[in-house]
CSV table of C-alpha atoms in Angstrom, one decimal:
chain,number,residue,atom,x,y,z
R,25,PHE,CA,0.0,0.0,0.0
R,26,PHE,CA,2.8,2.4,0.9
R,27,SER,CA,4.7,1.7,-2.3
R,28,VAL,CA,1.6,2.7,-4.3
R,29,LYS,CA,0.1,5.5,-2.2
R,30,GLY,CA,3.2,6.9,-0.5
R,31,GLU,CA,1.5,6.7,2.9
R,32,PRO,CA,0.6,4.0,5.4
R,33,LEU,CA,-2.7,2.2,5.3
R,34,PHE,CA,-3.1,2.9,9.1
R,35,SER,CA,-1.8,6.0,10.8
R,36,SER,CA,-0.5,4.3,13.9
R,37,HIS,CA,0.0,0.9,15.7
R,38,MET,CA,-0.2,0.3,19.4
R,39,LEU,CA,2.3,-2.2,20.9
R,40,ASP,CA,1.4,-3.0,24.5
R,41,LEU,CA,4.2,-4.8,26.2
R,42,SER,CA,3.7,-3.1,29.6
R,43,GLU,CA,3.4,-6.6,31.2
R,44,GLU,CA,7.0,-7.4,30.1
R,45,PRO,CA,10.2,-6.2,31.8
R,46,HIS,CA,10.8,-2.5,31.0
R,47,GLU,CA,14.1,-3.2,29.1
R,48,GLU,CA,12.4,-5.9,27.0
R,49,ASN,CA,9.4,-3.7,26.3
R,50,ILE,CA,11.5,-0.8,24.9
R,51,GLY,CA,13.9,-3.1,23.1
R,52,ILE,CA,11.1,-4.8,21.1
R,53,CYS,CA,9.4,-1.5,20.5
R,54,ALA,CA,12.6,-0.2,19.0
R,55,LYS,CA,12.7,-3.2,16.6
R,56,TYR,CA,9.2,-2.5,15.5
R,57,LEU,CA,9.8,1.2,15.1
R,58,GLU,CA,12.8,0.5,12.8
R,59,ARG,CA,10.4,-1.3,10.4
R,60,MET,CA,7.6,1.2,10.9
R,61,ALA,CA,9.8,4.2,10.2
R,62,LYS,CA,10.2,3.0,6.6
R,63,VAL,CA,6.5,3.5,6.0
R,64,ASN,CA,6.1,6.7,8.0
R,65,LEU,CA,4.0,4.9,10.7
R,66,ILE,CA,3.5,6.0,14.3
R,67,LEU,CA,4.3,3.5,17.1
R,68,GLU,CA,2.3,3.8,20.4
R,69,ILE,CA,4.2,2.2,23.3
R,70,GLU,CA,2.8,1.6,26.8
R,71,ILE,CA,4.7,1.8,30.1
R,72,GLY,CA,3.3,1.2,33.5
R,73,LEU,CA,0.0,-0.6,34.1
R,74,THR,CA,-3.5,0.4,33.1
R,75,GLY,CA,-6.1,-1.0,35.6
R,76,GLY,CA,-9.3,-2.9,34.9
R,77,VAL,CA,-9.8,-5.6,32.3
R,78,GLU,CA,-9.1,-5.4,28.6
R,79,ASP,CA,-8.8,-8.1,26.0
R,80,GLY,CA,-8.4,-10.8,28.6
R,81,VAL,CA,-5.7,-9.0,30.6
R,82,ASP,CA,-7.0,-8.5,34.1
R,83,ASN,CA,-5.2,-5.8,36.1
R,84,SER,CA,-8.2,-5.1,38.3
R,85,GLY,CA,-6.4,-6.4,41.4
R,86,VAL,CA,-3.1,-4.6,41.1
R,87,ALA,CA,-1.9,-2.3,43.9
R,88,LYS,CA,-3.0,1.3,43.3
R,89,ASP,CA,0.6,2.6,43.3
R,90,LYS,CA,1.3,0.5,40.2
R,91,LEU,CA,-1.2,2.6,38.3
R,92,TYR,CA,1.1,5.6,38.4
R,93,SER,CA,4.3,5.9,36.3
R,94,THR,CA,7.3,7.9,37.6
R,95,PRO,CA,9.5,10.3,35.6
R,96,GLU,CA,12.3,7.8,35.8
R,97,GLU,CA,10.2,5.0,34.4
R,98,VAL,CA,9.1,7.3,31.5
R,99,TRP,CA,12.7,8.2,30.8
R,100,GLN,CA,15.0,5.4,31.9
R,101,VAL,CA,15.2,2.0,30.2
R,102,ARG,CA,17.8,0.0,32.2
R,103,GLY,CA,20.7,0.0,34.5
R,104,ARG,CA,24.4,-0.5,33.7
R,105,PRO,CA,27.4,-1.5,35.9
R,106,GLY,CA,28.8,1.5,37.7
R,107,ASP,CA,32.4,2.3,38.3
R,108,ASN,CA,32.3,0.2,41.4
R,109,GLY,CA,30.8,-2.8,39.7
R,110,ALA,CA,27.3,-2.1,41.2
R,111,LEU,CA,24.3,-1.8,39.0
R,112,GLY,CA,23.9,1.9,38.7
R,113,PRO,CA,21.5,4.1,36.6
R,114,ARG,CA,22.1,4.0,32.9
R,115,TYR,CA,20.5,6.8,30.9
R,116,ASP,CA,20.0,4.6,27.8
R,117,LEU,CA,16.6,6.2,27.6
R,118,VAL,CA,13.1,5.7,26.1
R,119,TYR,CA,13.6,8.9,24.2
R,120,GLU,CA,17.2,8.3,23.3
R,121,THR,CA,16.4,4.7,22.3
R,122,LEU,CA,13.5,5.6,20.0
R,123,ALA,CA,14.1,9.2,18.8
R,124,PRO,CA,17.2,8.3,16.7
R,125,ILE,CA,15.0,5.8,14.8
R,126,SER,CA,12.0,8.0,14.3
R,127,GLU,CA,10.2,10.9,15.9
R,128,LYS,CA,6.9,9.1,15.2
R,129,PHE,CA,6.3,7.5,18.6
R,130,THR,CA,3.9,8.2,21.4
R,131,ILE,CA,4.0,7.1,25.1
R,132,ALA,CA,1.0,5.7,27.0
R,133,ALA,CA,2.3,6.4,30.5
R,134,ALA,CA,0.2,5.4,33.6
R,135,PHE,CA,-1.4,8.2,35.7
R,136,GLY,CA,-4.1,6.2,37.4
R,137,ASN,CA,-5.8,5.1,34.2
R,138,VAL,CA,-8.3,2.2,34.3
R,139,HIS,CA,-9.9,0.3,31.3
R,140,GLY,CA,-13.6,0.0,31.3
R,141,VAL,CA,-16.3,1.9,33.1
R,142,TYR,CA,-16.2,2.8,36.8
R,143,LYS,CA,-18.2,4.8,39.3
R,144,ALA,CA,-17.1,8.4,39.7
R,145,GLY,CA,-14.6,8.7,42.6
R,146,ASN,CA,-13.4,5.1,42.4
R,147,VAL,CA,-10.5,6.1,40.1
R,148,VAL,CA,-8.1,8.9,40.8
R,149,LEU,CA,-6.6,10.3,37.6
R,150,ARG,CA,-3.5,12.4,38.1
R,151,PRO,CA,-2.7,14.0,34.7
R,152,GLU,CA,-0.4,16.4,36.5
R,153,LEU,CA,2.1,13.5,36.5
R,154,LEU,CA,2.4,13.9,32.8
R,155,GLY,CA,3.5,17.5,33.4
R,156,SER,CA,6.2,16.2,35.7
R,157,PHE,CA,7.3,13.7,33.1
R,158,GLN,CA,7.6,16.6,30.5
R,159,VAL,CA,9.7,18.7,32.9
R,160,HIS,CA,12.0,15.8,33.7
R,161,ALA,CA,12.6,15.0,30.0
R,162,GLY,CA,12.7,18.7,29.1
R,163,ASN,CA,15.4,19.4,31.6
R,164,ILE,CA,17.6,16.7,30.1
R,165,LEU,CA,16.8,17.6,26.5
R,166,GLN,CA,16.8,21.3,27.1
R,167,SER,CA,13.4,21.6,25.4
R,168,THR,CA,9.7,22.2,26.2
R,169,LYS,CA,7.3,19.3,26.2
R,170,PRO,CA,9.4,16.9,24.1
R,171,LEU,CA,7.1,13.9,24.8
R,172,ASN,CA,3.8,12.9,23.1
R,173,PHE,CA,1.4,11.1,25.4
R,174,VAL,CA,-1.6,8.8,25.0
R,175,PHE,CA,-4.5,8.9,27.5
R,176,HIS,CA,-5.5,5.2,28.0
R,177,GLY,CA,-8.8,4.4,29.7
R,178,GLY,CA,-10.3,7.7,28.7
R,179,SER,CA,-13.9,6.4,28.9
R,180,GLY,CA,-15.9,8.2,31.6
R,181,SER,CA,-13.2,10.7,32.4
R,182,GLU,CA,-14.0,14.1,33.7
R,183,LYS,CA,-13.7,16.9,31.1
R,184,GLU,CA,-11.3,18.8,33.3
R,185,LYS,CA,-9.0,15.8,33.5
R,186,ILE,CA,-9.0,15.5,29.7
R,187,ASP,CA,-8.2,19.3,29.4
R,188,GLU,CA,-5.4,18.9,31.9
R,189,GLY,CA,-4.0,16.0,30.0
R,190,LEU,CA,-4.0,18.0,26.8
R,191,SER,CA,-2.1,20.8,28.5
R,192,HIS,CA,0.7,18.3,29.4
R,193,GLY,CA,1.1,16.8,25.9
R,194,VAL,CA,-1.7,14.2,25.4
R,195,VAL,CA,-2.2,13.8,21.6
R,196,LYS,CA,-4.5,10.7,21.6
R,197,MET,CA,-7.1,9.3,23.9
R,198,ASN,CA,-8.7,5.8,24.0
R,199,VAL,CA,-12.4,5.6,24.6
R,200,ASP,CA,-13.3,2.1,23.6
R,201,THR,CA,-15.7,1.4,26.4
R,202,ASP,CA,-17.7,4.6,25.8
R,203,THR,CA,-17.9,3.9,22.1
R,204,GLN,CA,-19.0,0.3,22.7
R,205,TRP,CA,-21.8,1.6,24.9
R,206,ALA,CA,-22.8,4.3,22.4
R,207,TYR,CA,-23.1,1.6,19.7
R,208,TRP,CA,-25.3,-0.5,22.0
R,209,ALA,CA,-27.3,2.5,23.1
R,210,GLY,CA,-28.3,3.2,19.5
R,211,ILE,CA,-29.7,-0.3,19.2
R,212,LYS,CA,-31.4,-0.1,22.6
R,213,ASP,CA,-33.0,3.3,21.9
R,214,PHE,CA,-34.2,2.1,18.5
R,215,TYR,CA,-35.9,-0.9,20.0
R,216,GLU,CA,-37.5,1.0,22.8
R,217,ASP,CA,-38.9,3.6,20.3
R,218,ASN,CA,-40.2,0.9,18.0
R,219,GLU,CA,-40.9,-2.1,20.3
R,220,LEU,CA,-44.4,-2.7,18.9
R,221,PHE,CA,-43.0,-3.0,15.4
R,222,LEU,CA,-40.4,-5.6,16.4
R,223,GLN,CA,-42.6,-8.4,17.8
R,224,GLY,CA,-43.1,-10.2,14.6
R,225,GLN,CA,-42.7,-10.0,10.8
R,226,ILE,CA,-46.3,-9.0,10.3
R,227,GLY,CA,-48.6,-6.9,12.5
R,228,ASN,CA,-48.1,-3.6,14.2
R,229,PRO,CA,-50.1,-0.7,15.5
R,230,LYS,CA,-50.8,0.4,11.9
R,231,GLY,CA,-52.5,-2.9,11.1
R,232,LEU,CA,-52.5,-6.6,11.7
R,233,ASP,CA,-51.4,-7.2,8.1
R,234,LYS,CA,-48.7,-4.6,8.0
R,235,PRO,CA,-45.1,-5.8,7.5
R,236,ASN,CA,-42.2,-4.9,9.9
R,237,LYS,CA,-39.3,-5.6,7.6
R,238,SER,CA,-38.2,-1.9,7.5
R,239,PHE,CA,-37.8,-2.1,11.4
R,240,TYR,CA,-36.1,-5.5,11.9
R,241,ASP,CA,-33.8,-5.3,8.9
R,242,PRO,CA,-30.3,-5.3,10.4
R,243,ARG,CA,-29.2,-2.5,8.1
R,244,LYS,CA,-31.7,-0.3,9.9
R,245,TRP,CA,-30.8,-0.9,13.5
R,246,ASN,CA,-27.1,-1.2,12.7
R,247,ARG,CA,-27.2,2.2,11.1
R,248,GLU,CA,-28.8,3.6,14.3
R,249,ALA,CA,-25.9,2.1,16.3
R,250,GLU,CA,-23.4,3.7,13.9
R,251,VAL,CA,-25.1,7.1,14.2
R,252,SER,CA,-25.0,6.9,18.0
R,253,MET,CA,-21.4,5.8,18.1
R,254,THR,CA,-20.4,8.6,15.6
R,255,SER,CA,-21.9,11.1,17.9
R,256,ARG,CA,-19.8,9.8,20.8
R,257,VAL,CA,-16.6,9.8,18.7
R,258,THR,CA,-17.4,13.4,17.6
R,259,GLU,CA,-17.7,14.4,21.3
R,260,SER,CA,-14.2,13.0,22.0
R,261,CYS,CA,-12.8,14.7,19.0
R,262,LYS,CA,-14.2,18.0,20.4
R,263,ASP,CA,-12.7,17.1,23.8
R,264,LEU,CA,-9.3,16.7,22.1
R,265,LYS,CA,-9.8,19.9,20.2
R,266,ASN,CA,-9.2,18.4,16.8
R,267,VAL,CA,-12.4,19.5,15.1
């Protein structure tokens, strides 16, 4: 596709290796980015843990402190032997590992994020941590906001938390749970509005011999689901100020 069109078929690819050791995570990501750079594709990496359950990975029982990355985790990849033979800090960094390959990478760092839906107050998002990550990296690189962040587990998040995340360099937000609900809500609302036309193929309030095909046709209620989900996606686009 790239050889014909001069652009990638997809704009980005997420590689979630956050369950793996940090060094292995970044090392594999670097190998993928080397290939992706050739077709101008963005790589989204994940560090730290996102709570909740997603795609069979259950992090609902992890300690709450594991849901928050630190500036050092965002920046540092591994240790190296110090002058005294001890394992000291090595600044072979996330940025320094990936940036020489391509500038097209984003970081999904943990700041209390949880997959799925949750009751207000049960999750404590701290987007200000992203600001501290930017300051930490910026002081080393002598630049302002050098990192591009992804907001995982954005479904149900307060608007002010989204705004604060944007101010600290969030360029993408995942809202899978909310869009799933929006799709279902389109179907549910359609059924509730037309329940008496969906009890059989023939017969409705307009007559016992009137057909109901235009109501139970999957193309009809699937379209209502798509319209509902489109509205929710548009809301998120406005939240991220890209429309």
